[in-house]
Amino acid sequence: MSTIARPPRRSAFFLSDRTGITIEMLGHSLLRQFENLSFTEITLPYLDTTEKAETIVAQINDCAVLDGMRPLIFSTFVNPEIRAILDSANALHLDCFNIFISPLETELGIRSSHTMGHSHRVEDGMDYGHRIEAIRYTLEHDDGISHRNWQQAGIILIGVSRSGKTPTCLYLALQYGICAANYPLTPEDFRYRQLPAELRNLRDKLFGFTTDPVRLHQIRNERKPGSEYASLKNCEYEVREAEALMRQEGIPYLDATNKSIEELATAVLHEVKLERKIY
Amino acid sequence: MSTIARPPRRSAFFLSDRTGITIEMLGHSLLRQFENLSFTEITLPYLDTTEKAETIVAQINDCAVLDGMRPLIFSTFVNPEIRAILDSANALHLDCFNIFISPLETELGIRSSHTMGHSHRVEDGMDYGHRIEAIRYTLEHDDGISHRNWQQAGIILIGVSRSGKTPTCLYLALQYGICAANYPLTPEDFRYRQLPAELRNLRDKLFGFTTDPVRLHQIRNERKPGSEYASLKNCEYEVREAEALMRQEGIPYLDATNKSIEELATAVLHEVKLERKIY
């Protein structure tokens, strides 16, 4: 029996002497530009000795033989010695440090401090505490759990259950240190078509998510199959009422259907003009 | 009265026709290489029309005059027309697409699909559902809340209260779609120096955080000042007992003191050899 021939996958290595998070995001996003190709993606953080670098070069060279084509390396190495060892691999090696730091040094007229990856270090205790506090606040104010201290929130997301509020709030807290509360709109709010009194006083912090009722029905049905809550009829009712309520109250909202967490978080920051503090 | 002369800050723009998250992380991390300089960092996402691009060029040129030096632009533009408009600004313009895609196209022998930012799109419904499910699981298994379905976890973090478990679990879920539970070690576990029975059966999923007792005391004291829980004596006792328990049970652990959430998440993935699935 013959098997269907699959095109060989090229290996892509994301290498760093620190966490490797930035380089893997960048490399992954660049590879997605080549939609018809698929890659085996391997992230290796903390490559901070020449011994480790030499071991990896041997592994990459083996990959080149196995794959029948040379791998790609995306890296950020501060240590020029380690960078040079990786340059000797049988691969296309694109190093962020090499590519960006040199033009920046020329422009800024100053040498860099060769400490790539510092962005995530806990040098600034205040900043770090602020971010941890935002995460704690966001957890305590998820899904309308606590109505207290809503005025402390940077943003309060509202919308029907399962419209994407919780993941977006967590992303805003983790990535940007924003205290992000969320409040689910339920049939109780629709009965008199009004928001809880505490929220009505905080209108400038409110932002709404709406969603496609059919998609909402599918999502809810996975969690609570056959329930009234998940029925298409109820989803249509809730979405219609939620939108009417948000329009009536003048609360800006967007359609969250088929948007990623990153896209929702970015849109919220952009609309509400919150500061993007980067950690 | 004379005021202290401050060196002028240079403006750095992170621009994208999509969310801008990758480029702001990369740009921020590159600027941190220049420790003696400070920058005004501005992220502008969704610059997807030539009109918006021209407005931003005018803003950047104004900045150059105000700052007395030309700004930096880090960008990822798929649309070459928009990229060209930004090139006309009075700034150093480093575009990821220009810099990386061309060598990749040569290496891969194929044209890119010019769709930068696709990495965060919800093209793959399965993947997206998996990530949302990981977030839900992680929230339900935070702080030992639910003991059910621990076997479904990719990782279970243990350690004393306020050692960094919760932010790390949330990061693992959001960034990598990992179901990450955590269980706080408390005096009850120390009394008989043993773990709950359900955890003893899942030893290969367990990973521990320890921390410096003095730092722990400071952190706890901010939340519950003057309490027995926050006292240095109690923090010393808990850390000593937690470490003894983890050693006794053969559970690998690391010192989380002064490590960022990203560093902790990376270390955990690395130690436990979990797959880094990138969203």
XYZ file of C-alpha atoms in Angstrom:
558
model
C 0.000 0.000 0.000
C 1.251 3.439 -0.883
C 0.985 6.279 1.591
C 0.300 9.855 0.600
C 3.595 11.695 0.206
C 3.821 14.590 2.639
C 6.169 17.473 1.941
C 8.991 17.396 4.493
C 8.677 19.957 7.285
C 11.450 22.401 7.822
C 12.620 22.912 11.410
C 12.602 26.384 12.933
C 14.524 27.075 16.136
C 13.755 29.992 18.435
C 16.859 30.439 20.575
C 17.688 32.851 23.372
C 20.014 33.208 26.310
C 16.974 34.363 28.280
C 13.280 33.325 28.226
C 12.958 33.295 24.417
C 9.361 34.546 24.629
C 9.799 37.575 22.382
C 11.780 35.709 19.726
C 9.352 32.808 19.589
C 6.424 35.219 19.140
C 8.248 37.097 16.411
C 9.542 33.970 14.649
C 6.173 32.225 14.843
C 4.432 35.275 13.426
C 6.982 35.532 10.562
C 6.570 31.860 9.665
C 2.810 32.309 9.501
C 3.491 34.479 6.475
C 4.287 31.307 4.570
C 0.846 29.767 4.731
C 1.534 26.855 2.422
C 4.490 25.573 4.408
C 4.462 23.949 7.796
C 7.338 24.042 10.235
C 8.470 22.096 13.260
C 8.964 24.888 15.796
C 11.363 24.395 18.705
C 11.995 26.998 21.416
C 15.147 26.645 23.494
C 15.582 29.239 26.247
C 18.532 29.947 28.544
C 21.288 28.986 26.059
C 23.854 30.889 28.065
C 27.058 28.859 27.797
C 29.262 27.961 24.837
C 28.855 24.273 25.766
C 25.071 24.483 25.437
C 25.463 26.389 22.165
C 27.715 23.683 20.719
C 25.264 20.942 21.706
C 22.469 22.825 19.953
C 24.529 23.340 16.818
C 25.047 19.558 16.616
C 21.283 19.054 17.069
C 20.496 21.620 14.351
C 22.976 19.986 11.965
C 21.307 16.614 12.585
C 17.961 18.224 11.791
C 19.312 19.558 8.505
C 20.231 16.003 7.479
C 16.963 14.477 8.667
C 14.751 17.175 7.132
C 16.784 17.236 3.919
C 16.979 21.043 4.141
C 18.693 23.453 6.460
C 16.697 24.706 9.449
C 15.860 28.313 10.288
C 17.201 29.922 13.440
C 15.595 33.004 14.971
C 17.615 34.162 17.957
C 18.450 36.903 20.405
C 21.908 36.384 21.816
C 23.660 39.095 23.753
C 26.888 37.143 24.011
C 28.729 37.498 20.664
C 30.657 34.285 21.329
C 27.464 32.243 21.550
C 26.042 34.014 18.511
C 29.160 33.108 16.522
C 28.843 29.434 17.490
C 25.269 29.394 16.198
C 26.426 31.106 12.997
C 28.488 27.997 12.312
C 25.348 25.808 12.163
C 24.056 24.563 8.815
C 21.061 26.910 8.976
C 19.720 30.331 8.051
C 20.495 32.283 11.220
C 18.626 35.534 11.819
C 19.702 37.165 15.098
C 17.658 40.087 16.405
C 20.535 41.488 18.330
C 22.747 41.656 15.222
C 19.966 42.972 13.037
C 18.551 45.706 15.253
C 21.131 46.742 17.792
C 23.719 47.961 15.329
C 21.453 50.538 13.587
C 20.104 51.587 17.001
C 23.617 52.120 18.361
C 24.451 54.300 15.363
C 21.236 56.294 15.710
C 21.486 56.758 19.466
C 25.236 57.346 19.472
C 25.727 55.013 22.406
C 26.719 51.388 22.907
C 24.039 49.009 24.118
C 24.445 47.339 27.455
C 24.274 43.837 25.987
C 21.622 42.583 28.301
C 18.908 41.281 25.994
C 15.859 39.989 27.748
C 16.009 42.510 30.560
C 12.505 43.569 29.631
C 11.009 40.799 31.706
C 13.278 41.144 34.711
C 11.999 42.264 38.039
C 14.276 45.256 38.353
C 11.532 47.628 39.160
C 9.775 46.314 42.267
C 7.017 48.915 42.018
C 6.124 47.914 38.472
C 6.139 44.255 39.354
C 3.934 44.738 42.404
C 1.551 46.799 40.290
C 1.175 43.978 37.781
C 0.639 41.300 40.434
C -1.946 43.556 42.076
C -3.749 43.967 38.714
C -3.913 40.177 38.348
C -5.284 39.790 41.868
C -7.873 42.528 41.274
C -8.924 41.003 37.957
C -9.405 37.547 39.489
C -11.468 39.022 42.319
C -13.620 40.955 39.856
C -14.184 38.232 37.293
C -17.714 37.425 36.226
C -19.278 40.015 38.525
C -18.066 38.108 41.624
C -17.300 41.217 43.617
C -19.166 44.492 43.178
C -16.785 46.254 45.546
C -14.093 48.630 44.356
C -15.370 48.756 40.804
C -14.204 52.370 40.754
C -10.638 51.045 41.055
C -10.939 49.264 37.695
C -9.211 50.606 34.600
C -11.931 48.965 32.551
C -15.141 47.048 33.177
C -16.187 44.720 30.363
C -19.855 43.823 30.036
C -21.623 41.357 27.770
C -23.547 38.114 27.785
C -22.005 35.018 29.336
C -19.323 33.364 27.122
C -18.691 36.374 24.922
C -14.938 36.471 25.706
C -14.809 38.859 28.692
C -12.763 36.725 31.102
C -9.832 35.814 28.807
C -9.618 39.431 27.655
C -9.562 40.760 31.236
C -6.837 38.280 32.212
C -4.778 39.240 29.180
C -5.107 42.958 30.008
C -3.968 42.292 33.582
C -1.043 40.026 32.692
C 0.258 41.816 29.627
C -0.454 45.425 30.583
C -1.020 45.496 34.349
C -4.579 46.805 33.967
C -7.193 46.183 36.682
C -9.901 44.704 34.458
C -13.288 43.803 35.932
C -16.107 42.129 34.063
C -19.827 41.870 34.607
C -22.031 39.358 32.785
C -25.330 40.699 31.478
C -28.095 38.264 32.406
C -31.861 38.029 31.994
C -32.156 39.855 35.334
C -30.544 42.939 33.780
C -32.789 42.613 30.727
C -36.045 42.447 32.685
C -35.954 46.175 33.491
C -33.359 46.833 30.776
C -30.986 48.506 33.168
C -27.517 48.040 34.631
C -26.788 47.650 38.355
C -26.709 51.089 39.990
C -22.981 50.781 40.821
C -22.182 50.370 37.138
C -24.366 53.222 35.953
C -22.122 55.594 37.885
C -19.009 54.294 36.160
C -20.112 54.659 32.558
C -16.746 55.908 31.299
C -15.120 52.626 32.384
C -17.671 50.411 30.637
C -17.045 48.623 27.373
C -19.241 45.938 25.854
C -18.755 42.735 23.902
C -21.452 41.347 21.708
C -21.301 38.166 19.685
C -23.037 36.160 16.976
C -25.988 34.248 18.545
C -25.342 31.120 16.457
C -21.695 30.960 17.534
C -22.727 31.677 21.136
C -25.219 28.822 20.962
C -22.454 26.451 19.746
C -20.039 27.534 22.478
C -22.609 27.283 25.271
C -23.826 23.948 23.975
C -20.365 22.448 24.388
C -20.473 23.287 28.108
C -24.173 22.739 28.847
C -25.610 20.623 26.033
C -29.367 20.854 25.518
C -29.902 23.471 28.229
C -32.288 26.401 27.949
C -29.235 28.632 28.610
C -27.515 27.244 25.490
C -30.562 27.172 23.206
C -30.389 29.244 20.044
C -33.612 30.978 20.996
C -32.224 32.100 24.347
C -28.876 33.139 22.810
C -30.716 35.269 20.260
C -32.796 36.836 23.034
C -29.802 37.599 25.240
C -27.699 39.099 22.443
C -30.616 41.246 21.222
C -31.355 42.500 24.736
C -27.688 43.098 25.597
C -27.179 45.167 22.457
C -30.356 47.165 23.122
C -29.231 47.848 26.676
C -25.745 48.959 25.600
C -27.164 51.217 22.890
C -29.678 52.696 25.319
C -26.962 53.420 27.885
C -24.540 54.759 25.271
C -21.895 52.139 26.048
C -19.455 51.456 23.196
C -19.270 47.807 22.194
C -17.704 45.574 19.588
C -18.502 42.239 18.002
C -16.166 39.694 19.610
C -17.107 36.804 17.287
C -14.045 35.063 15.846
C -11.622 37.549 17.373
C -8.561 36.314 19.239
C -7.847 37.309 22.833
C -5.027 39.548 21.587
C -7.295 41.256 19.075
C -9.980 41.882 21.713
C -7.474 43.221 24.242
C -5.917 45.517 21.642
C -9.301 46.801 20.495
C -10.374 47.536 24.083
C -7.155 49.423 24.869
C -7.466 51.352 21.648
C -11.123 52.303 22.115
C -10.868 53.207 25.772
C -7.502 54.928 25.276
C -5.880 53.038 28.131
C -2.114 53.175 28.404
C -0.273 50.125 27.063
C 2.329 49.670 29.782
C 4.646 46.916 28.620
C 6.073 44.315 30.999
C 14.697 78.801 41.130
C 16.551 76.570 38.755
C 15.190 73.140 37.945
C 17.329 70.120 37.366
C 17.993 69.726 33.647
C 16.614 66.441 32.395
C 17.918 64.904 29.235
C 15.188 65.025 26.589
C 13.420 61.720 25.986
C 13.384 60.240 22.535
C 10.032 58.979 21.245
C 9.716 55.387 20.071
C 6.712 54.303 18.029
C 5.561 50.702 17.754
C 3.349 50.564 14.675
C 1.394 47.764 13.064
C -1.522 47.171 10.748
C -2.643 44.503 13.219
C -2.510 44.284 17.041
C 1.086 45.479 17.381
C 1.699 43.163 20.330
C 4.732 41.382 18.894
C 6.403 44.551 17.657
C 5.887 46.398 20.949
C 7.406 43.489 22.883
C 10.382 43.332 20.542
C 10.875 47.098 20.387
C 10.533 47.498 24.161
C 13.029 44.746 24.744
C 15.525 46.276 22.285
C 15.239 49.706 23.918
C 15.957 48.163 27.311
C 19.429 47.475 25.927
C 20.102 51.190 26.274
C 19.853 51.385 30.019
C 20.996 54.980 30.371
C 18.391 56.361 28.024
C 14.689 56.660 28.596
C 12.108 56.667 25.860
C 8.495 57.731 25.421
C 6.956 54.569 24.015
C 3.786 54.785 21.920
C 2.005 51.771 20.417
C -0.420 52.373 17.564
C -2.228 49.291 16.260
C -4.498 48.842 13.249
C -2.784 51.400 10.976
C -4.348 49.866 7.916
C -5.103 52.770 5.608
C -2.863 55.266 3.855
C -4.869 58.083 5.479
C -4.048 56.803 8.977
C -0.409 56.345 7.953
C -0.158 59.952 6.770
C -1.702 61.272 9.990
C 0.855 59.304 11.991
C 3.754 60.581 9.875
C 2.666 64.138 10.689
C 2.514 63.231 14.399
C 5.968 61.633 14.254
C 7.421 64.666 12.503
C 5.951 66.913 15.202
C 7.577 64.692 17.810
C 10.944 65.061 16.101
C 10.685 68.844 16.448
C 9.432 68.754 20.048
C 11.995 66.184 21.214
C 14.799 67.850 19.281
C 15.773 64.473 17.801
C 14.182 62.111 15.355
C 11.990 59.341 16.801
C 12.457 55.622 16.373
C 9.853 53.544 14.546
C 9.576 49.805 15.003
C 6.927 48.404 12.719
C 5.403 45.418 10.990
C 3.506 46.485 7.909
C 2.355 44.001 5.344
C 1.112 46.667 2.962
C 4.178 48.071 1.132
C 2.316 51.312 0.400
C 1.807 52.023 4.105
C 5.393 51.015 4.839
C 6.613 53.493 2.212
C 4.573 56.311 3.755
C 6.174 55.638 7.131
C 9.604 55.592 5.480
C 9.022 59.224 4.594
C 8.826 60.228 8.284
C 11.716 62.045 9.922
C 12.656 58.956 11.952
C 14.770 55.816 12.042
C 12.332 53.261 10.674
C 13.015 49.574 11.306
C 10.337 47.384 9.750
C 10.266 43.703 10.678
C 8.592 42.723 7.498
C 11.312 44.338 5.368
C 14.105 43.024 7.533
C 13.046 39.402 7.929
C 10.696 38.449 5.125
C 13.118 39.049 2.296
C 15.841 36.616 3.561
C 13.117 34.113 4.456
C 11.601 34.296 0.979
C 15.027 33.646 -0.540
C 15.713 30.747 1.808
C 12.295 29.143 1.403
C 12.078 29.811 -2.320
C 8.496 31.036 -2.002
C 6.744 34.381 -1.726
C 5.157 35.221 1.615
C 1.420 35.698 1.807
C 1.718 39.236 3.169
C -0.561 38.706 6.101
C 1.535 39.778 9.112
C -0.205 39.356 12.391
C -2.048 36.216 11.367
C -0.443 34.470 14.308
C -3.126 35.752 16.645
C -6.084 35.162 14.381
C -8.736 32.641 15.174
C -8.332 30.623 12.016
C -8.025 27.375 13.781
C -11.171 26.926 15.845
C -9.805 23.844 17.591
C -6.687 25.639 18.783
C -8.697 28.582 20.025
C -11.161 26.406 21.907
C -8.241 24.551 23.468
C -6.750 27.777 24.789
C -10.061 29.065 26.173
C -10.575 25.690 27.838
C -7.087 25.900 29.407
C -7.943 29.318 30.848
C -11.219 28.027 32.255
C -9.497 24.983 33.771
C -6.760 27.127 35.274
C -9.244 29.510 36.896
C -11.216 26.594 38.339
C -8.044 25.015 39.718
C -6.443 28.117 41.176
C -5.316 28.072 44.784
C -6.456 24.497 45.365
C -10.118 25.526 44.849
C -11.096 22.338 43.065
C -9.423 18.986 43.714
C -11.352 17.396 40.870
C -9.768 16.557 37.536
C -6.234 17.239 38.720
C -5.178 14.422 36.386
C -6.282 16.643 33.480
C -3.647 19.260 34.388
C -0.496 19.655 32.310
C 1.222 20.938 35.434
C 0.359 21.408 39.114
C 2.382 24.086 40.892
C 2.797 23.822 44.643
C 4.352 26.195 47.163
C 3.496 28.458 50.067
C 0.879 31.173 49.645
C 2.137 34.244 47.685
C 5.110 32.518 46.080
C 3.994 33.348 42.508
C 1.935 30.281 41.577
C -1.249 32.005 40.373
C 0.289 34.516 37.923
C 2.516 31.772 36.513
C -0.432 29.415 35.990
C -2.450 32.140 34.260
C 0.486 32.961 32.012
C 0.935 29.289 31.064
C -2.763 29.039 30.198
C -2.982 32.282 28.213
C 0.340 32.145 26.404
C 0.662 28.401 25.840
C -2.811 26.898 26.340
C -1.631 24.729 29.244
C -4.086 23.530 31.910
C -2.177 24.721 34.971
C -3.469 23.945 38.455
C -1.937 25.156 41.670
C -2.134 24.021 45.263
C -0.977 26.151 48.198
C 1.044 24.341 50.857
C -0.310 25.318 54.271
C 0.412 24.448 57.900
C -2.121 21.630 57.551
C 0.158 19.930 55.000
C 3.172 20.536 57.232
C 1.638 18.966 60.328
C 2.035 15.437 58.967
C 4.523 16.583 56.344
C 2.557 15.080 53.538
C 0.658 16.073 50.445
C -3.047 15.405 49.858
C -3.496 11.828 48.612
C -4.787 13.010 45.203
C -1.543 14.892 44.598
C 0.737 12.057 45.701
C -0.597 10.027 42.765
C 0.283 12.761 40.278
C 3.905 13.289 41.224
C 5.130 13.696 37.627
C 2.874 16.741 37.194
C 4.091 18.480 40.357
C 6.545 21.357 40.387
C 7.356 23.556 43.379
C 8.107 27.219 44.009
C 10.020 28.307 47.034
C 10.890 31.874 47.976
C 12.982 33.998 50.301
C 11.209 34.222 53.709
C 12.119 37.899 54.182
C 10.651 38.838 50.793
C 7.605 36.667 51.492
C 7.124 38.452 54.804
C 7.206 41.847 53.010
C 4.731 40.722 50.350
C 2.298 39.196 52.838
C 2.587 42.199 55.122
C 1.336 44.482 52.356
C -1.861 42.440 52.165
C -2.354 41.500 55.832
C -0.233 43.859 57.927
C 0.735 42.643 61.379
C -0.906 39.236 60.973
C 0.541 35.976 62.246
C 0.304 34.753 58.613
C 2.604 37.581 57.467
C 5.053 37.441 60.381
C 8.680 36.734 59.548
C 8.696 33.854 61.998
C 5.758 32.177 60.279
C 7.171 32.836 56.792
C 10.461 31.229 57.818
C 8.588 28.242 59.242
C 6.406 27.779 56.139
C 9.288 28.066 53.674
C 11.445 25.632 55.705
C 8.621 23.100 55.946
C 7.594 23.454 52.294
C 11.157 22.857 51.132
C 11.520 19.862 53.446
C 8.268 18.399 52.138
C 9.242 18.891 48.477
C 12.678 17.365 49.067
C 11.153 14.432 50.923
C 8.663 13.795 48.115
C 11.291 14.247 45.395
C 9.429 17.159 43.778
C 11.633 19.490 41.718
C 11.403 23.127 42.783
C 12.953 26.490 42.078
C 13.473 29.723 43.974
C 10.875 32.162 42.623
C 12.248 35.212 44.489
C 12.705 38.223 42.195
C 11.801 36.272 39.069
C 9.320 37.707 36.603
C 6.179 35.837 35.586
C 7.756 35.180 32.173
C 10.913 33.791 33.748
C 8.929 31.503 36.045
C 6.695 30.250 33.220
C 9.716 29.596 30.993
C 11.580 27.777 33.759
C 8.561 25.576 34.497
C 8.069 24.661 30.827
C 11.750 23.945 30.489
C 12.019 21.785 33.603
C 8.834 19.834 33.032
C 9.477 19.555 29.277
C 6.003 20.783 28.381
C 5.377 21.763 24.796
C 5.439 25.498 24.093
C 2.449 25.789 21.801
C 2.415 29.362 20.551
C -0.820 31.321 20.060
